[in-house]
Short mmCIF file of C-alpha atoms in Angstrom, two decimals:
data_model
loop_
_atom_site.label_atom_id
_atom_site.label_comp_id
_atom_site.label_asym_id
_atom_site.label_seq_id
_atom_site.Cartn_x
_atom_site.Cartn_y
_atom_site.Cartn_z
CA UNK A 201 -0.54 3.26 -2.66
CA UNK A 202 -3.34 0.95 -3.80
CA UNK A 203 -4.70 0.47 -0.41
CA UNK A 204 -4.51 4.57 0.56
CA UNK A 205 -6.50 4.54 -2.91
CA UNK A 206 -8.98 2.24 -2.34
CA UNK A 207 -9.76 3.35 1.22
CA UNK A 208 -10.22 6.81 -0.44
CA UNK A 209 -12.86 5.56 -2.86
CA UNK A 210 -14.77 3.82 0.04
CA UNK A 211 -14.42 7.01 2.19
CA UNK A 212 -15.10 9.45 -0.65
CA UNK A 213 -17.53 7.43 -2.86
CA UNK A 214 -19.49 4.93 -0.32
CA UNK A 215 -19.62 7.02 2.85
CA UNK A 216 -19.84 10.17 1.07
CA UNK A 217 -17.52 11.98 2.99
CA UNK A 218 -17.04 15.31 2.11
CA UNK A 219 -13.53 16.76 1.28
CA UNK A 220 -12.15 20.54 1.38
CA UNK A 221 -9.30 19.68 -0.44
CA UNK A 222 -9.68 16.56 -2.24
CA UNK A 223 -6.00 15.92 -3.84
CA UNK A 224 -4.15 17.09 -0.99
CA UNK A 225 -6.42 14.44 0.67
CA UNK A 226 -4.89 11.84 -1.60
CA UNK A 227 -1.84 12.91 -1.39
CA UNK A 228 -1.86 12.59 2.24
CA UNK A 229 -3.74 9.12 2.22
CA UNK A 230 -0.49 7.88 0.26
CA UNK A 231 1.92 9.53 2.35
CA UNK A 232 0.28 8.35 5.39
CA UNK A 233 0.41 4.75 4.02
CA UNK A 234 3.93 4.62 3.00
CA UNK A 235 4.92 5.94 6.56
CA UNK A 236 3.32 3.30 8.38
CA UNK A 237 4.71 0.76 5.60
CA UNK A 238 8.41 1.91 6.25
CA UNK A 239 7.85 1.61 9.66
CA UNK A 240 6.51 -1.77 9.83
CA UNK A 241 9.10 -2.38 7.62
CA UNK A 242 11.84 -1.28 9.60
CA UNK A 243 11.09 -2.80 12.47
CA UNK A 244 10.71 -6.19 11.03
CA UNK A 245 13.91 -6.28 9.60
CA UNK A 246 16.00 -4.86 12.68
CA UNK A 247 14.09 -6.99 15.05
CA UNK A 248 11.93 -10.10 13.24
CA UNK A 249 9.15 -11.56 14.87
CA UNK A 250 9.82 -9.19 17.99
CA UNK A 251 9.19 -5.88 15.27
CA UNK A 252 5.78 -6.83 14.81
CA UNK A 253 4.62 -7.36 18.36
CA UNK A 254 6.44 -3.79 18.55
CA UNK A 255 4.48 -2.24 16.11
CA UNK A 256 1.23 -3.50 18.11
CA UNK A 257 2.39 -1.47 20.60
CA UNK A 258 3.11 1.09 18.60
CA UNK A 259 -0.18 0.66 16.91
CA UNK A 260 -1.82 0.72 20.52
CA UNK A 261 0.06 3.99 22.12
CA UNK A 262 -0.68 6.03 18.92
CA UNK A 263 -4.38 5.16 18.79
CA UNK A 264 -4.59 6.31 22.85
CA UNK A 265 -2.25 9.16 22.32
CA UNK A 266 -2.56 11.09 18.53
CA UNK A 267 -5.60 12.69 20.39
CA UNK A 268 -7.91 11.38 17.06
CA UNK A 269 -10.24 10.20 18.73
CA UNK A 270 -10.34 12.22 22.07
CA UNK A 271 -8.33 15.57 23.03
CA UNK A 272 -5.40 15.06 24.69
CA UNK A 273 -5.64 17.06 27.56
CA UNK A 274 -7.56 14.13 28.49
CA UNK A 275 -4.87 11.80 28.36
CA UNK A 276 -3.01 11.04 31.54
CA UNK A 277 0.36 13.40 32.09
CA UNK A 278 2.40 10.27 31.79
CA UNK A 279 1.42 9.89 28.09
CA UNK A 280 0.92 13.11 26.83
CA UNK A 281 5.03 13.61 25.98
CA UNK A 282 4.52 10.55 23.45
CA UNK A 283 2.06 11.85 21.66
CA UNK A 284 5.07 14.14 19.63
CA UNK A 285 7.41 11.22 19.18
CA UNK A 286 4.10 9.36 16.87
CA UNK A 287 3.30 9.89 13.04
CA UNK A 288 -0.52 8.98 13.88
CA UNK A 289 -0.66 12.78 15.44
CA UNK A 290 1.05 14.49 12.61
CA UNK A 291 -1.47 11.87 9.96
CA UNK A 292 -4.12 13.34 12.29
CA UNK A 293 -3.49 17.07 11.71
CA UNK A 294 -2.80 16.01 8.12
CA UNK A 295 -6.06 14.97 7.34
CA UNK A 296 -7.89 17.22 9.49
CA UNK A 297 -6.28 20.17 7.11
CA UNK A 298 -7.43 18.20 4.22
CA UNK A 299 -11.23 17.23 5.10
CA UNK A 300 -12.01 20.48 7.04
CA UNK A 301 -10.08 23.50 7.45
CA UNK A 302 -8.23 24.02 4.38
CA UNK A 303 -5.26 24.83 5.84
CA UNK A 304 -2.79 24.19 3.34
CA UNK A 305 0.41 25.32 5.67
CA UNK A 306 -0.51 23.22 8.42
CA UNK A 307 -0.73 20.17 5.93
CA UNK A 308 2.23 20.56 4.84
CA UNK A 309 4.04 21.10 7.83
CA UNK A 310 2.60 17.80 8.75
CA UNK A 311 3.17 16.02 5.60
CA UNK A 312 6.82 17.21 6.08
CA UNK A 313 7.09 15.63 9.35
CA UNK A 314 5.86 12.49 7.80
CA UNK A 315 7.82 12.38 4.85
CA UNK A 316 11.07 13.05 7.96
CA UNK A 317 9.60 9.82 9.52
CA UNK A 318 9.39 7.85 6.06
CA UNK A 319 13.37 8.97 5.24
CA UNK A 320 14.59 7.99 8.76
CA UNK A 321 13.12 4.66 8.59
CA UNK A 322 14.34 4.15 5.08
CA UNK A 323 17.45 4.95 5.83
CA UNK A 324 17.98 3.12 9.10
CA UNK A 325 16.21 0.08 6.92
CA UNK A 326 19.18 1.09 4.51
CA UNK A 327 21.66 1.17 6.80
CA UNK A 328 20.81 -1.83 8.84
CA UNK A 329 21.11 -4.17 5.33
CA UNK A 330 24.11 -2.19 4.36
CA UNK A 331 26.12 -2.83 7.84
CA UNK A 332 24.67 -6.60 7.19
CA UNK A 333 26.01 -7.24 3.81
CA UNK A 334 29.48 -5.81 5.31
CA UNK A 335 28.96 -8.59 7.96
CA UNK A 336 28.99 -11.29 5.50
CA UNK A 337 31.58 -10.24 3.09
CA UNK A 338 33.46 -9.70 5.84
CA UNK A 339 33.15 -13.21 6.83
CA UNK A 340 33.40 -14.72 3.07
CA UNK A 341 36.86 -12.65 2.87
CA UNK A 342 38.02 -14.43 6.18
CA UNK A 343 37.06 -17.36 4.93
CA UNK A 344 38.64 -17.16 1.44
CA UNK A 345 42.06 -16.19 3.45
CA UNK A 346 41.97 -19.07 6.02
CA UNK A 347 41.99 -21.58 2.91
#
């Protein structure tokens, strides 16, 4: 949250950029963040060392594919069916509602989607330490009986 605030105030304050709908813009700056936290968290904890170099790559198909920084027409066929399956498009159209058009439905649609992505990988996060902790109690138990 500190981070989505403090890129706001350089954004906002030191490039001047120029807001429609300035909390909503917030809002979605946080949103955004924790998203992209749960995610990295996620995959770190299912997979170590082997979850970051997968969020690289995750990092690397949604900046070629959110169509941010190009549209995605332009984007070859083979990569235009990912570009659905990646919170960078729906952060996109999030902020894109927020700094320009205004369109509070579309935000929130968006923001929706995002908060979908933040509960799934909180929850598989959740259920990953869960099944773990079952694991070794499990274990302990067997252990305790063998003696």
């Amino acid at each position: 949250i500190i981070q989505a605030l403090l890129v706001d105030c350089i954004l906002l304050l030191a490039l001047k950029l120029e807001v429609v709908n300035l909390p909503l813009f917030i809002l979605t700056s946080i949103i955004v963040s924790i998203v992209f936290m749960t995610l990295i968290q996620m995959l770190v904890t299912l997979l170590g060392d082997t979850g970051r170099f997968i969020a690289i790559i995750i990092l690397i198909l949604q900046l070629t594919t959110s169509a941010g920084t190009f549209p995605m027409e332009l984007l070859p066929n083979t990569l235009q069916p990912i570009n659905a399956l990646l919170p960078m498009t729906y952060s996109i159209q999030s902020f894109k509602a927020a700094i320009s058009s205004g369109d509070i439905s579309f935000l929130w649609q968006n923001n929706f989607i995002l908060l979908s992505y933040m509960a799934a990988f909180i929850l598989i996060t959740i259920g990953y330490f869960a099944l773990s902790t079952k694991k070794s109690k499990d274990v302990e138990m067997t252990a305790v009986m063998d003696e």
